[in-house]
Amino acid sequence: MNLKSLLSGLALAGVVLVAGIPAMAQDYPTSTIQLIVPYAPGGSGDITARLIVEHLSPALGQPVVVENRPGANGSIGSDFVAKAAPDGYTLEVVVQSHVLGKALMPSLTYDPVGDFEPISLMSRTQLGVVVPASLPVNTLEELVAYIKAHPGELAFASAGHGSNAHVFTEWFLDTADLDMIHVPYAGSAAAHPDLISGVATMAFDTLASVQGLVADGRLKLLAVAGAERHPEFLDVPTIAESGYPDYDASSWTMLLAPAGTPEAIVDRLNKEVVAILSRDDVKERLASLGATVVASSPAEAKATVETEVQRYTDLIERLGLAQ
Amino acid sequence: MELLDNVLLGLETAMTLQNLFYCLVGCLLGTLIGVLPGVGPTTTIALLLPITFGLDPSTSLIMLAGIYYGAQYGGSTTAILVNLPGEASSAVTAIDGYKMAQKGKAGSALAIAAIGSFIAGTIATVVVVVFSPPLSELALRFGPPEYFSLIVLGLILSVTLANGSVLKALAMIILGLLFGLVGADIYTGIPRFTFGEPSLMDGINFVAFATGLYGISEILSNLEQDPSRKSKVSKPKGLLPTWPEMKRSIGPILRGTGLGSVMGVLPGGGATLSSFAAYTLEKKLSKHPEEFGEGAIEGVAGPESANNAGAQTSFIPMLTLGIPGNGVMAIMIGALMIQGIQPGPSVMTTNPALFWGLIASMWIGNVMLLLLNLPLVGIWVKLLSTPYNFMFPAIILFSAIGIFSTNMNGLDLGLVAMFGLLGYVLIKLDCEPAPFLMGFILGPLLEENLRRAMMFSRGNPATFFASPLSAGLLAVAAIALILMILPAVRNQRQKVFTE
């Protein structure tokens, strides 16, 4: 064996080696993909995941199976995904509270930023400020004045300690310099009876969940928390418009893979998911749940996670909301 | 007459071939998952949600509702046959139902459960039609202090679930309350008694708790005897209840229906409480209270009827206010929203066919379930004659699969084993599981509402006496406690005097 053939052999091996990686990604997927939903069945993350899977399986030519691993605010399922092999066969759908986890629970066994490879944002959900119909206020300004007139006497309800509704409300109270008591419930709907009867004075809740009660005149919707007005409630201003320009809070759902998943696989998944999200029937289904489709690139999704982790970690530390 | 028109519209919607078919599918599925230990209606309905996207809204709701009340029928089957209550409400049925089965009267117990559920379901459907608006206002009158007082009353009444000493029953309730503390504190998020195990953050899994405490401990104590014997169960004596048994049951069925219809409206555990309340009521009213716990048919008829009536009227807050009373309702609201229908009072006017169709389908579903369950009684009773050394591994296997598949969590299986052992020790100590279970279920609700009421009142306990509803419930609880303790004190004094 002379030097030349050895060199060409090495070169060939190099070509095969280099070609091998994209070949693997090109073949992807060759078996069933597990999509972890770290919440109980029936929530917005779960329904969104199932809506996407309906179209993702045929697009990838392999079954995508949704598996619920609920518990501890999504941290059990996320921990499982963070430790899974980064081969594209274990994926996860999370909601916005994913970025709150580490700040609220420093004992968390994974890093919401470093342990995951975001694939795409999928949808955004608006929360709104609702008050009982009996409360003598009709705008956000009047509500702020009313709360200021009763410092520390009024209570706001939330979907639970550390839920995004809780953290968003605390952010608003901090921005507007208000003092209220926090009364958490097991989920937002559990708070509705006390909110309707006026025992609780205010809550941040998803528009989809309060829409019926607002239409029926049992609750008043004073403002929405996101950057833009909601198409269904064009006459309701945003919090930012009402004198707090830096305030912009909304919930979202995102598709993630474990950190270290090959870029080619992430890009392939991103391409398929973005295509699914542009379908009219998917848009309609998500709209009926009060969500707006927001497809994004993996980089944009990563930037969203990083910005929000930074913002809410600062807020949670400053307000002392962590355990 | 408007009401009649509405009912006719409902029947018209529910009686289409497609809706009848999906109603039957729902009832069948519900019965099946009710019988399978561990798998509950919430999970099933959530998993079937995507299938309903393609269906008409009324059809999908009719099917999902069928699963829900079908599971109420099926859940009592395992409670009666093998002492495995899949849900909190059927834990009460297990007390006397399982004893009846051991005495060879499984047929009567199952049949009376089905008949009672049917009568309750029929009456509760009428209640939903006629009394929806006032009952939904009642649900809104229940704030944190009222819930707290209701739960205190429930806890005190649960002493009557036990046959033995009042002291042991109280001890069991408190033990249950303590186990209920496990998990994240909902007001601060701080983990309590979780030993660093994240899967305990949401508390101890109820199905693992009940399966261990009832099913596994019963198997352990059965295995003390020779496992090769055929079965501990006496030979079945007929599949249908006798006429005297029917006569004894009719009162409990009607009273249970009344209790269940009213309490089912309360979101968050009303339907569960109603089956416990019905048992207590029957035991108090009975001329033979000593038969309770030994296989009294009233102890099956009352709670089963209350449970089913409550399951039916728990639709009221969802249909009239858009407020889900339990996990199943929350998912159904999701199902409606995905179809573009906003649940709430407007449904009645904007989608009358859906609203009345669902109500009519409830009654049709109840007829189907009765027709489905009565013939099944024979099959179930035959299953009981399986030799025990085949039966008990099968019970353990199916329970384990069911419980594991719900959360994919190995710890739940460890909990089943642990509560099985604990239950066995409790049997040896003559401590009964029902008050233990009651404390476990009500403990977290008690704490949640106590603390919530105190937060709203800024720490002033007068809030519990401020509303007549809350004060009244507390007064009844106090009277019940005194009545319970007095005989014990009197006996004690007599003992002292005779000595």
Coordinates of N, CA and C in Angstrom, one line a residue, chain A residues 6 9 17 20 25 27 39 60 84 133 243 260 262-263 277 285 298 300 303:
Chain A
L6 N -3.1 5.4 0.5 CA -3.5 5.6 1.9 C -4.2 6.9 2.0
G9 N -7.5 6.9 0.5 CA -8.4 6.1 1.4 C -8.8 7.0 2.6
L17 N -17.3 10.1 6.3 CA -17.6 10.6 7.7 C -18.4 11.9 7.6
G20 N -21.7 11.4 6.3 CA -22.5 10.5 7.2 C -23.5 11.3 8.0
A25 N -29.3 12.9 9.2 CA -30.3 13.9 9.3 C -31.3 13.8 8.2
D27 N -32.1 11.1 6.6 CA -32.9 9.9 6.8 C -34.0 10.2 7.9
Y39 N -47.7 18.5 30.9 CA -48.9 19.0 31.6 C -50.0 17.9 31.5
L60 N -43.8 13.9 8.4 CA -42.5 13.3 8.6 C -42.5 11.8 8.2
A84 N -33.0 13.5 27.9 CA -33.2 12.5 26.8 C -32.1 12.7 25.8
A133 N -68.3 42.5 37.7 CA -69.2 43.5 37.1 C -69.6 44.6 38.1
G243 N -50.9 53.8 29.8 CA -50.0 54.5 30.6 C -48.8 53.7 31.2
G260 N -28.3 20.1 22.0 CA -27.3 19.2 21.3 C -28.0 18.4 20.1
P262 N -28.9 17.8 16.5 CA -28.2 18.3 15.3 C -29.1 19.4 14.6
E263 N -28.3 20.4 14.1 CA -29.0 21.5 13.5 C -29.9 21.1 12.3
L277 N -48.3 25.4 10.7 CA -48.9 26.5 11.3 C -49.4 27.5 10.3
R285 N -58.5 26.6 14.3 CA -58.6 25.9 15.6 C -57.9 26.6 16.7
P298 N -35.8 28.9 14.6 CA -35.2 28.4 15.9 C -34.5 29.5 16.6
E300 N -35.2 32.8 16.6 CA -36.1 33.7 17.2 C -36.7 33.0 18.5
A303 N -34.2 33.3 21.2 CA -34.1 34.6 21.7 C -35.3 34.9 22.6

